[in-house]
């Protein structure tokens, strides 16, 4: 993406707790009982706003859009403070300043070849129950979603059909941005954030040629990689691909 990120761009639970404990030790909370809400959730929001103001692309001034990845699965205890914090954050900044893209799995039953929407319905329901409403659904599947499946998801998840994006399996990872472009995911994001008048069509000519080159590579090359979580290949999926 041609940007330079720092350690502050990676927010972890440990960092947040450490920051809150340090403030409590200094007396910033005036002896009040430190709680997950509001102290932990406020610290998460403050961290996001502080880091979002730091230029990362070599230009002066803050970026127009800050991208936040909230990892984990809906229902996990570990991610609950972050979900609550972003729920409060979305309410605070108001419509037009917050776009939530929810990534969900649409499995295909091999026996009948049917695409099942229940996992996505349940995860969206859990997300809404915790104060967040998705504007866009990014659905992972082995094949492109059928129109009737999109209609069903739209009806049960309260998301417009044009805001339901299929991320199906592709030969190599370079095709993913092209998939997003072809399904006009960028236009959906622009509409939610009221940016239609200030944006241009994505320039992906060089990216397209690189994706096509990767499709033609067949000779295997052995590369050794050193990492912390090498037993879990998903942790390094982008590097492995």
mmCIF file of C-alpha atoms in Angstrom, residues 73-206:
data_model
loop_
_atom_site.group_PDB
_atom_site.id
_atom_site.type_symbol
_atom_site.label_atom_id
_atom_site.label_comp_id
_atom_site.label_asym_id
_atom_site.label_seq_id
_atom_site.Cartn_x
_atom_site.Cartn_y
_atom_site.Cartn_z
ATOM 1 C CA UNK A 73 -14.816 -13.964 15.854
ATOM 2 C CA UNK A 74 -18.089 -12.496 17.084
ATOM 3 C CA UNK A 75 -18.766 -14.010 20.506
ATOM 4 C CA UNK A 76 -15.095 -14.296 21.532
ATOM 5 C CA UNK A 77 -14.463 -12.948 25.032
ATOM 6 C CA UNK A 78 -11.110 -11.487 23.914
ATOM 7 C CA UNK A 79 -12.619 -9.132 21.336
ATOM 8 C CA UNK A 80 -15.629 -7.932 23.362
ATOM 9 C CA UNK A 81 -13.996 -4.738 24.763
ATOM 10 C CA UNK A 82 -12.938 -3.777 21.221
ATOM 11 C CA UNK A 83 -16.419 -4.436 19.807
ATOM 12 C CA UNK A 84 -17.974 -2.338 22.588
ATOM 13 C CA UNK A 85 -15.402 0.432 21.979
ATOM 14 C CA UNK A 86 -16.108 0.544 18.230
ATOM 15 C CA UNK A 87 -19.871 0.455 18.916
ATOM 16 C CA UNK A 88 -19.484 3.567 21.070
ATOM 17 C CA UNK A 89 -17.120 5.080 18.494
ATOM 18 C CA UNK A 90 -19.561 4.620 15.592
ATOM 19 C CA UNK A 91 -22.344 6.240 17.638
ATOM 20 C CA UNK A 92 -20.051 9.133 18.592
ATOM 21 C CA UNK A 93 -18.770 9.996 15.098
ATOM 22 C CA UNK A 94 -22.209 9.496 13.535
ATOM 23 C CA UNK A 95 -23.444 8.297 10.108
ATOM 24 C CA UNK A 96 -21.201 9.137 7.169
ATOM 25 C CA UNK A 97 -18.032 8.882 9.242
ATOM 26 C CA UNK A 98 -18.000 5.148 9.973
ATOM 27 C CA UNK A 99 -18.242 2.215 7.543
ATOM 28 C CA UNK A 100 -18.344 -1.330 8.912
ATOM 29 C CA UNK A 101 -17.405 -4.199 6.575
ATOM 30 C CA UNK A 102 -18.230 -7.561 8.141
ATOM 31 C CA UNK A 103 -16.284 -10.569 6.815
ATOM 32 C CA UNK A 104 -18.223 -13.815 7.077
ATOM 33 C CA UNK A 105 -18.094 -17.384 5.761
ATOM 34 C CA UNK A 106 -20.735 -18.811 3.425
ATOM 35 C CA UNK A 107 -19.928 -22.541 3.357
ATOM 36 C CA UNK A 108 -20.931 -24.790 0.461
ATOM 37 C CA UNK A 109 -22.200 -28.269 1.329
ATOM 38 C CA UNK A 110 -20.343 -30.646 -0.981
ATOM 39 C CA UNK A 111 -23.125 -33.249 -1.010
ATOM 40 C CA UNK A 112 -25.789 -30.955 -2.477
ATOM 41 C CA UNK A 113 -23.676 -27.931 -3.513
ATOM 42 C CA UNK A 114 -25.916 -25.568 -1.548
ATOM 43 C CA UNK A 115 -24.580 -22.267 -0.176
ATOM 44 C CA UNK A 116 -25.617 -21.917 3.474
ATOM 45 C CA UNK A 117 -26.353 -18.434 4.828
ATOM 46 C CA UNK A 118 -27.055 -19.408 8.452
ATOM 47 C CA UNK A 119 -23.473 -18.752 9.772
ATOM 48 C CA UNK A 120 -23.579 -15.223 8.342
ATOM 49 C CA UNK A 121 -27.071 -14.594 9.676
ATOM 50 C CA UNK A 122 -26.001 -15.642 13.171
ATOM 51 C CA UNK A 123 -22.765 -13.631 13.159
ATOM 52 C CA UNK A 124 -24.574 -10.480 11.952
ATOM 53 C CA UNK A 125 -27.220 -10.981 14.634
ATOM 54 C CA UNK A 126 -24.478 -11.314 17.260
ATOM 55 C CA UNK A 127 -22.756 -8.209 15.912
ATOM 56 C CA UNK A 128 -25.968 -6.150 16.002
ATOM 57 C CA UNK A 129 -26.629 -7.412 19.533
ATOM 58 C CA UNK A 130 -23.295 -5.883 20.575
ATOM 59 C CA UNK A 131 -24.054 -2.463 19.112
ATOM 60 C CA UNK A 132 -22.566 -2.670 15.598
ATOM 61 C CA UNK A 133 -24.526 -2.774 12.342
ATOM 62 C CA UNK A 134 -22.640 -3.810 9.172
ATOM 63 C CA UNK A 135 -22.864 -1.529 6.137
ATOM 64 C CA UNK A 136 -21.180 -4.033 3.806
ATOM 65 C CA UNK A 137 -20.914 -7.847 3.898
ATOM 66 C CA UNK A 138 -17.746 -9.463 2.523
ATOM 67 C CA UNK A 139 -18.682 -13.122 2.099
ATOM 68 C CA UNK A 140 -15.942 -15.754 1.814
ATOM 69 C CA UNK A 141 -16.913 -18.802 -0.202
ATOM 70 C CA UNK A 142 -15.446 -21.355 -2.582
ATOM 71 C CA UNK A 143 -17.612 -20.024 -5.441
ATOM 72 C CA UNK A 144 -19.435 -16.777 -6.258
ATOM 73 C CA UNK A 145 -22.722 -16.234 -4.399
ATOM 74 C CA UNK A 146 -25.946 -17.025 -6.237
ATOM 75 C CA UNK A 147 -28.391 -14.130 -6.668
ATOM 76 C CA UNK A 148 -31.010 -15.840 -4.490
ATOM 77 C CA UNK A 149 -28.403 -16.306 -1.725
ATOM 78 C CA UNK A 150 -27.553 -12.586 -1.909
ATOM 79 C CA UNK A 151 -31.262 -11.774 -1.693
ATOM 80 C CA UNK A 152 -31.647 -13.981 1.361
ATOM 81 C CA UNK A 153 -28.648 -12.400 3.087
ATOM 82 C CA UNK A 154 -29.947 -8.923 2.263
ATOM 83 C CA UNK A 155 -33.367 -9.734 3.733
ATOM 84 C CA UNK A 156 -32.135 -11.339 6.955
ATOM 85 C CA UNK A 157 -29.068 -9.124 7.583
ATOM 86 C CA UNK A 158 -30.636 -5.784 6.522
ATOM 87 C CA UNK A 159 -27.832 -5.012 4.053
ATOM 88 C CA UNK A 160 -28.553 -3.823 0.449
ATOM 89 C CA UNK A 161 -27.772 -6.464 -2.198
ATOM 90 C CA UNK A 162 -25.260 -4.158 -3.925
ATOM 91 C CA UNK A 163 -23.345 -4.007 -0.606
ATOM 92 C CA UNK A 164 -22.923 -7.803 -0.426
ATOM 93 C CA UNK A 165 -19.515 -8.690 -1.902
ATOM 94 C CA UNK A 166 -18.377 -12.237 -2.766
ATOM 95 C CA UNK A 167 -14.762 -13.129 -2.044
ATOM 96 C CA UNK A 168 -14.568 -16.551 -3.668
ATOM 97 C CA UNK A 169 -11.459 -18.720 -4.080
ATOM 98 C CA UNK A 170 -9.066 -17.438 -6.772
ATOM 99 C CA UNK A 171 -5.820 -18.834 -8.303
ATOM 100 C CA UNK A 172 -3.656 -16.321 -6.422
ATOM 101 C CA UNK A 173 -4.172 -13.598 -3.820
ATOM 102 C CA UNK A 174 -3.447 -10.762 -6.293
ATOM 103 C CA UNK A 175 -6.907 -11.280 -7.825
ATOM 104 C CA UNK A 176 -8.739 -10.181 -4.659
ATOM 105 C CA UNK A 177 -8.535 -6.381 -5.265
ATOM 106 C CA UNK A 178 -9.704 -7.026 -8.847
ATOM 107 C CA UNK A 179 -12.691 -8.951 -7.474
ATOM 108 C CA UNK A 180 -13.513 -6.026 -5.180
ATOM 109 C CA UNK A 181 -13.168 -3.559 -8.078
ATOM 110 C CA UNK A 182 -15.387 -5.626 -10.406
ATOM 111 C CA UNK A 183 -18.120 -5.836 -7.753
ATOM 112 C CA UNK A 184 -17.835 -2.061 -7.096
ATOM 113 C CA UNK A 185 -16.912 -2.499 -3.428
ATOM 114 C CA UNK A 186 -15.118 0.862 -3.565
ATOM 115 C CA UNK A 187 -18.321 2.620 -4.657
ATOM 116 C CA UNK A 188 -20.233 1.064 -1.763
ATOM 117 C CA UNK A 189 -17.598 2.342 0.704
ATOM 118 C CA UNK A 190 -17.595 5.814 -0.905
ATOM 119 C CA UNK A 191 -21.386 5.996 -0.568
ATOM 120 C CA UNK A 192 -21.376 5.077 3.144
ATOM 121 C CA UNK A 193 -18.605 7.616 3.880
ATOM 122 C CA UNK A 194 -20.072 10.364 1.621
ATOM 123 C CA UNK A 195 -16.940 10.471 -0.555
ATOM 124 C CA UNK A 196 -18.491 10.108 -4.020
ATOM 125 C CA UNK A 197 -17.464 13.594 -5.149
ATOM 126 C CA UNK A 198 -13.797 13.371 -4.142
ATOM 127 C CA UNK A 199 -12.737 9.927 -5.386
ATOM 128 C CA UNK A 200 -11.468 8.443 -8.655
ATOM 129 C CA UNK A 201 -11.630 5.009 -10.269
ATOM 130 C CA UNK A 202 -8.897 2.703 -8.896
ATOM 131 C CA UNK A 203 -5.831 2.463 -11.164
ATOM 132 C CA UNK A 204 -5.128 -1.282 -11.242
ATOM 133 C CA UNK A 205 -3.463 -1.763 -14.629
ATOM 134 C CA UNK A 206 -0.086 -2.713 -13.124
#
